[in-house]
Coordinates of C-alpha atoms in Angstrom, one line a residue:
Chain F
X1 CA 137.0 24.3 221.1
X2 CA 136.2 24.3 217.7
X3 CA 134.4 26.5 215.8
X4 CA 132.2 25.7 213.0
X5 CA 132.6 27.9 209.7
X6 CA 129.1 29.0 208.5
X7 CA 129.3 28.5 204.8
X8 CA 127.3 30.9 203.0
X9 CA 125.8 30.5 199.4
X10 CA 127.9 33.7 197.6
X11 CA 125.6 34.2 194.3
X12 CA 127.0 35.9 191.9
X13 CA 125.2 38.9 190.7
X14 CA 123.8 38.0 187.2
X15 CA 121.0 40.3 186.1
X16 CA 123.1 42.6 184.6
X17 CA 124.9 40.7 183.1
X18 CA 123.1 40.8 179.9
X19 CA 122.6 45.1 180.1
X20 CA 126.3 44.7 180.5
X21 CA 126.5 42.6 177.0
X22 CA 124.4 44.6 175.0
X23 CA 126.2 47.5 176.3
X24 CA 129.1 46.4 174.3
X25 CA 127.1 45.3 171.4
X26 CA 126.2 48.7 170.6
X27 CA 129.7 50.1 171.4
X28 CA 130.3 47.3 168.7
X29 CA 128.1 48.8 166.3
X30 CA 129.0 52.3 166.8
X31 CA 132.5 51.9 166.2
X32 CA 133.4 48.8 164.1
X33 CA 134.0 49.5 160.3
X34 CA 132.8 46.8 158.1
X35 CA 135.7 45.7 155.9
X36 CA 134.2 46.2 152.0
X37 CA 137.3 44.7 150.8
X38 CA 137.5 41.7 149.6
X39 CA 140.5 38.7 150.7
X40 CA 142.8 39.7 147.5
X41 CA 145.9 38.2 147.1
X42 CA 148.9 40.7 146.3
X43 CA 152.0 41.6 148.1
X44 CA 151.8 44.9 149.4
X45 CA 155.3 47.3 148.4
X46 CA 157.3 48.2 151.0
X47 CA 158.8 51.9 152.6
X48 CA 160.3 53.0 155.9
X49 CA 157.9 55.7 155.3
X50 CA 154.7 54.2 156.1
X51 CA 152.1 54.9 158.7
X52 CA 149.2 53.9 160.4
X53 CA 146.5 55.8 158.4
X54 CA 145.6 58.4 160.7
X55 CA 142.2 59.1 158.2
X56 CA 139.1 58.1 157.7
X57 CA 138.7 57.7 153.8
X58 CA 136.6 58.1 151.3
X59 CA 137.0 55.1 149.1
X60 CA 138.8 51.9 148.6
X61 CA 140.8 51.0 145.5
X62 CA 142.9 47.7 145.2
X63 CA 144.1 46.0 142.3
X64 CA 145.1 42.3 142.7
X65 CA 148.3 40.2 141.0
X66 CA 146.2 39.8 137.9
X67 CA 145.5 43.7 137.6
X68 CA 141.9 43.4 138.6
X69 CA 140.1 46.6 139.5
X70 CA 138.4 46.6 142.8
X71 CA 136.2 50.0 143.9
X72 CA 135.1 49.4 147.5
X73 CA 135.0 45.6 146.6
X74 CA 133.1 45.6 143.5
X75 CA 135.4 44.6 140.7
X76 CA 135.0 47.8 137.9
X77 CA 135.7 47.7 134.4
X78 CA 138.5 50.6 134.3
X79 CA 140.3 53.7 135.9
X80 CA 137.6 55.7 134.0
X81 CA 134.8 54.0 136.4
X82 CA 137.7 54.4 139.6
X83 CA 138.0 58.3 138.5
X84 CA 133.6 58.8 138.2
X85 CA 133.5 56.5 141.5
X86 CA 135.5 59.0 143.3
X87 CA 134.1 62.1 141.9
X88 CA 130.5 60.2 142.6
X89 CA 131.7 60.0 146.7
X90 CA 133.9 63.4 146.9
X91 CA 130.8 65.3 145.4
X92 CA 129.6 66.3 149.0
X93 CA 133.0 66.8 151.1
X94 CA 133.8 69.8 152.1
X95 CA 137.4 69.4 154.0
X96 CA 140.3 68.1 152.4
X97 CA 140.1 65.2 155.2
X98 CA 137.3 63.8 153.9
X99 CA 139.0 63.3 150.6
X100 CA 141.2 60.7 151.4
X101 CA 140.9 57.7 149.1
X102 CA 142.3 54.3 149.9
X103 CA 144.7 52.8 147.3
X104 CA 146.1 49.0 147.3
X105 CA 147.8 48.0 144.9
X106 CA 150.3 44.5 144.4
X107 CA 154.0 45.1 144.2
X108 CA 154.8 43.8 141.1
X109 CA 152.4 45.1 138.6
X110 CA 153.9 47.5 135.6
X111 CA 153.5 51.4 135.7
X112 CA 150.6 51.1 132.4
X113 CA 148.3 49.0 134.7
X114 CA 148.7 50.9 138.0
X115 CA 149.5 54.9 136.9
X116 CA 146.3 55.0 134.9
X117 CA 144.3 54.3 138.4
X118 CA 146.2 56.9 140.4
X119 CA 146.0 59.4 138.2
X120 CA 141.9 58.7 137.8
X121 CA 142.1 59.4 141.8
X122 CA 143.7 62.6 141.2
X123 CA 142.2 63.5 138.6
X124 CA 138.8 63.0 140.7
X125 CA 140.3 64.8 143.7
X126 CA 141.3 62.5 146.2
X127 CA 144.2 62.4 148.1
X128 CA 146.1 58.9 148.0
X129 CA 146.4 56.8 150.6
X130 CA 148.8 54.1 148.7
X131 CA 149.3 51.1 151.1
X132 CA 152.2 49.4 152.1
X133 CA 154.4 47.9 154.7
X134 CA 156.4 49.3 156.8
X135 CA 160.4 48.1 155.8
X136 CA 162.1 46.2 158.5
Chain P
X1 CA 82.3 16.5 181.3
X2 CA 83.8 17.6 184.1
X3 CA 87.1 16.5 182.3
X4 CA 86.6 18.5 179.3
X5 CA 85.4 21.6 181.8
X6 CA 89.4 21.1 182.9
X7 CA 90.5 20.6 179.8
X8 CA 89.1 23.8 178.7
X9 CA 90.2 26.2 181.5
X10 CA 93.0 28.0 180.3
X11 CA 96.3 27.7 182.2
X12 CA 97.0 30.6 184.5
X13 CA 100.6 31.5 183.5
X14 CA 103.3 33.6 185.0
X15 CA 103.1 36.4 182.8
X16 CA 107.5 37.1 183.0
X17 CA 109.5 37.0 179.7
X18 CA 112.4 34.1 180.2
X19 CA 115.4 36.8 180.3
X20 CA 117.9 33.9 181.3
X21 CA 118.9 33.4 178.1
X22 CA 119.6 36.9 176.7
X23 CA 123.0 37.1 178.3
X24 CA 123.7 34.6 176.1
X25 CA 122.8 35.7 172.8
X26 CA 124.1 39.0 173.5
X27 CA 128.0 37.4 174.1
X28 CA 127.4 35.7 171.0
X29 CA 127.0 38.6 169.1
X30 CA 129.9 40.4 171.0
X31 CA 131.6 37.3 169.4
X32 CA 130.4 37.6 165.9
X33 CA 131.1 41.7 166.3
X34 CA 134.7 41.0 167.6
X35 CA 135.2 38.4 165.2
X36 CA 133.7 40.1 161.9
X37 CA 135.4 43.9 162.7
X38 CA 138.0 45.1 161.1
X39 CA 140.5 46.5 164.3
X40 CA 144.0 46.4 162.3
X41 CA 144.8 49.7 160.6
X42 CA 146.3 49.2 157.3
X43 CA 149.6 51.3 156.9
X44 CA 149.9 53.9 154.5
X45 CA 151.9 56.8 152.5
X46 CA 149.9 60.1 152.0
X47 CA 150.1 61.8 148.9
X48 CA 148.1 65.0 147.2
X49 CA 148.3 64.0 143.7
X50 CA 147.8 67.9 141.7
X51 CA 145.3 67.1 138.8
X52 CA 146.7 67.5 135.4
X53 CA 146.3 71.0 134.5
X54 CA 147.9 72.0 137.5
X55 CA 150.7 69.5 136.9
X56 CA 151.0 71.1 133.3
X57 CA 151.2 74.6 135.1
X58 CA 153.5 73.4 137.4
X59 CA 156.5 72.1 134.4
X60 CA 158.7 74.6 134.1
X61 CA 162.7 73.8 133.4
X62 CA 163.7 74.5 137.2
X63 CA 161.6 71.7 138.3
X64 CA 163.3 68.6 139.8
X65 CA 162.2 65.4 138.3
X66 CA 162.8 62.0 139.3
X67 CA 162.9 59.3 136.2
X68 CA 162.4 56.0 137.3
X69 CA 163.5 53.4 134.6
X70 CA 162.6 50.3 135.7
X71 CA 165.1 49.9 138.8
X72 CA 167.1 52.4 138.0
X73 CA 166.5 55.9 139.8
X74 CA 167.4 59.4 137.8
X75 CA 166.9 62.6 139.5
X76 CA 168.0 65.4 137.0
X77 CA 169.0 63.3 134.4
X78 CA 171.4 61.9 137.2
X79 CA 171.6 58.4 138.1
X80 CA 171.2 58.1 141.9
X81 CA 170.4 55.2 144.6
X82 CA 167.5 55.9 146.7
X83 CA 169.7 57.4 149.7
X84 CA 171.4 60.0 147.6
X85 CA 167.6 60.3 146.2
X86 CA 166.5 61.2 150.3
X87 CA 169.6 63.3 150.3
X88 CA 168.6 64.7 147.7
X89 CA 164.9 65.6 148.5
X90 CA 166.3 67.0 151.5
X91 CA 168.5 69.3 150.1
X92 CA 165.8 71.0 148.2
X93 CA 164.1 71.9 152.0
X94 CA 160.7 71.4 150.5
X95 CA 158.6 71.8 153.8
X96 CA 160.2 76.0 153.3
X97 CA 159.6 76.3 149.5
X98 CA 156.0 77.4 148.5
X99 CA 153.7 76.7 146.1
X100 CA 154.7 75.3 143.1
X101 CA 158.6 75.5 144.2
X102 CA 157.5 72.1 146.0
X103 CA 156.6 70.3 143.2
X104 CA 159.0 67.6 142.0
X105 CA 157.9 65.6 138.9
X106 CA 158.0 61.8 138.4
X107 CA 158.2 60.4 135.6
X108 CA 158.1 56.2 134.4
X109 CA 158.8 54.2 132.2
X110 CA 156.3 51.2 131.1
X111 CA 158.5 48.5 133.0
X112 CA 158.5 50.5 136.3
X113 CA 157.5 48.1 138.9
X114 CA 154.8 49.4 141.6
X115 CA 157.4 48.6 144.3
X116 CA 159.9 51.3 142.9
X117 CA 157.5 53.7 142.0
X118 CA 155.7 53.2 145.9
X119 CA 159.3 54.3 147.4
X120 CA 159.6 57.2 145.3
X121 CA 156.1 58.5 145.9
X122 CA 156.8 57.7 149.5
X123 CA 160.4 59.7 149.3
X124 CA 159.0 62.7 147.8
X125 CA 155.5 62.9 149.9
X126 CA 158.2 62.5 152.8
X127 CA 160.0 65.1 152.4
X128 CA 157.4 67.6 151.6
X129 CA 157.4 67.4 148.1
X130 CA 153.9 67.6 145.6
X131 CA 154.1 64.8 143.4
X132 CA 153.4 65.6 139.7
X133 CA 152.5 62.8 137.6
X134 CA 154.0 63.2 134.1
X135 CA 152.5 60.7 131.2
X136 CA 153.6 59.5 128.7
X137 CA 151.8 62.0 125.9
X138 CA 152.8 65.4 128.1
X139 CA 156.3 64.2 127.5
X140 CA 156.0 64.3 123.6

C-alpha cells in the first residue's frame, strides 16, 4: 500500500519583509558616518603604536603628497585657516573627548610643510589624532 | 450615446497602494547605505599637543628633548636608535611624574621626514610623555 504525499503550497511569509528592510535603513542612517574625506593619495607613516581610534572627533585634517591642505574635505589655503577651523568647531565642547581632531598626513612630506598644521591644531586646542599604520 | 454614458463612468478602483514593490527599494537602499558607509576605523596615535605658552612654561634645562635630524635620533644631545629612544622614555616612568615633569620636548630640523617625526610623537605619547613642540624661533 502506498501512500500518497499531500504536497502543500509552503508560502513564504513576505509582508514584513519590507518593515524588516526599512528597519535597517534607519539603523543605517542612525549609525553610518558619512566619509567627508576625500580619495587622497599619500602613504600613511607607520608605528607599532597605533590604534583603532577609540574617539569620535571633531575635525578632519589631511595633507596629500603634494602638501595640499584638506579641512573636512575642503582644500584650505593654510595652517592659519586649519587653526580658526578648529577653534570655529571646538568653540562649544565642553569635555576633552570632544576635542579630538583627526590628522592625515603622507609620509614623506618635510617638517616646514607638516609642523606648521599640527601646531595650528594645538594651538586651537585639539587633541591629535595623527593616522598611521600599524607596523607589521 | 449609450457608449459615451460608458465611457464616462469612472472606473471603480481598488483603493490599496501597490506595497509589492517597497521591499525592493528598501534593499536597495540597504545597498547604497552599506555600500556608501564608512565601517573601517582608521588607526591612530593620540597626542595632547600643550599650546605654546605652556610649551614655553614648560622649557626648563631638566627637560628631556628628543632632536630629530633628518633620520638621525638625539635624545639629550645623545645620538640614540629608536629602541634605546623606548628604553629611554621608559626609564623616565612618565605615567608617575606630574605635571610638567612629563613633558619631553621635540625638536626638528627642516629635512625631518613625517615618518620619523610620526614614530617619535608615537614613542613619547606612548609612554606617557606631553609632547612639546619647539620651533624654530623659540630655539633662537
Amino acid at each position: 500500500m502506498k501512500r500518497k504525499k499531500k504536497r502543500r503550497s509552503v508560502p513564504v511569509p513576505t509582508a514584513s519583509m519590507g518593515d524588516i528592510a526599512f528597519l535597517l535603513i534607519i539603523f543605517f542612517l542612525v549609525c553610518s558616518d558619512t566619509s567627508k574625506e576625500r580619495s587622497l593619495s599619500l602613504d600613511l607613516p607607520q608605528s607599532g603604536y597605533v590604534e583603532k581610534t577609540k574617539v569620535g572627533v571633531a575635525a578632519r585634517i589631511s595633507m596629500d603628497k603634494d602638501g595640499i591642505l584638506y579641512f573636512d574635505g575642503q582644500p584650505v589655503e593654510s595652517a592659519k585657516d586649519v587653526e580658526w577651523g578648529v577653534r570655529a568647531v571646538l568653540a562649544n565642547t565642553v569635555a576633552d573627548d570632544q576635542r579630538h581632531v583627526q590628522f592625515t598626513c603622507d609620509a614623506a612630506l618635510p617638517k616646514e610643510q607638516f609642523e606648521p598644521v599640527i601646531q595650528a591644531i594645538a594651538e586651537a586646542g585639539g587633541i591629535l589624532e595623527a593616522v598611521g599604520e600599524k607596523r607589521q | 450615446m449609450s457608449r459615451k454614458s460608458r465611457g464616462q463612468e469612472k472606473k471603480h478602483r481598488s483603493g490599496t497602494i501597490p506595497t509589492d514593490s517597497f521591499s525592493d527599494i528598501a534593499f536597495l537602499l540597504i545597498i547604497y547605505f552599506l555600500v556608501a558607509t564608512s565601517l573601517v576605523k582608521v588607526k591612530s596615535i593620540t597626542a595632547d599637543l600643550p599650546s605654546g605658552e605652556k610649551a614655553a612654561q614648560a622649557q626648563t634645562e631638566k627637560t628631556p628633548s628628543v632632536n630629530l635630524r633628518g633620520s638621525e635620533i638625539f635624545f639629550n644631545d645623545k645620538q640614540v636608535s629608536f629602541d634605546e629612544l623606548e628604553a629611554r622614555l621608559a626609564a623616565l616612568d612618565l605615567p608617575a611624574q606630574e605635571g610638567s615633569k612629563r613633558v619631553i620636548l621635540l625638536e626638528s630640523t627642516r629635512d625631518t621626514p613625517y615618518s620619523s617625526y610620526f614614530q617619535t610623537l608615537a614613542a613619547i605619547s606612548a609612554s606617557g610623555g606631553v609632547v612639546a613642540l619647539v620651533q624654530e624661533d623659540e630655539k633662537k
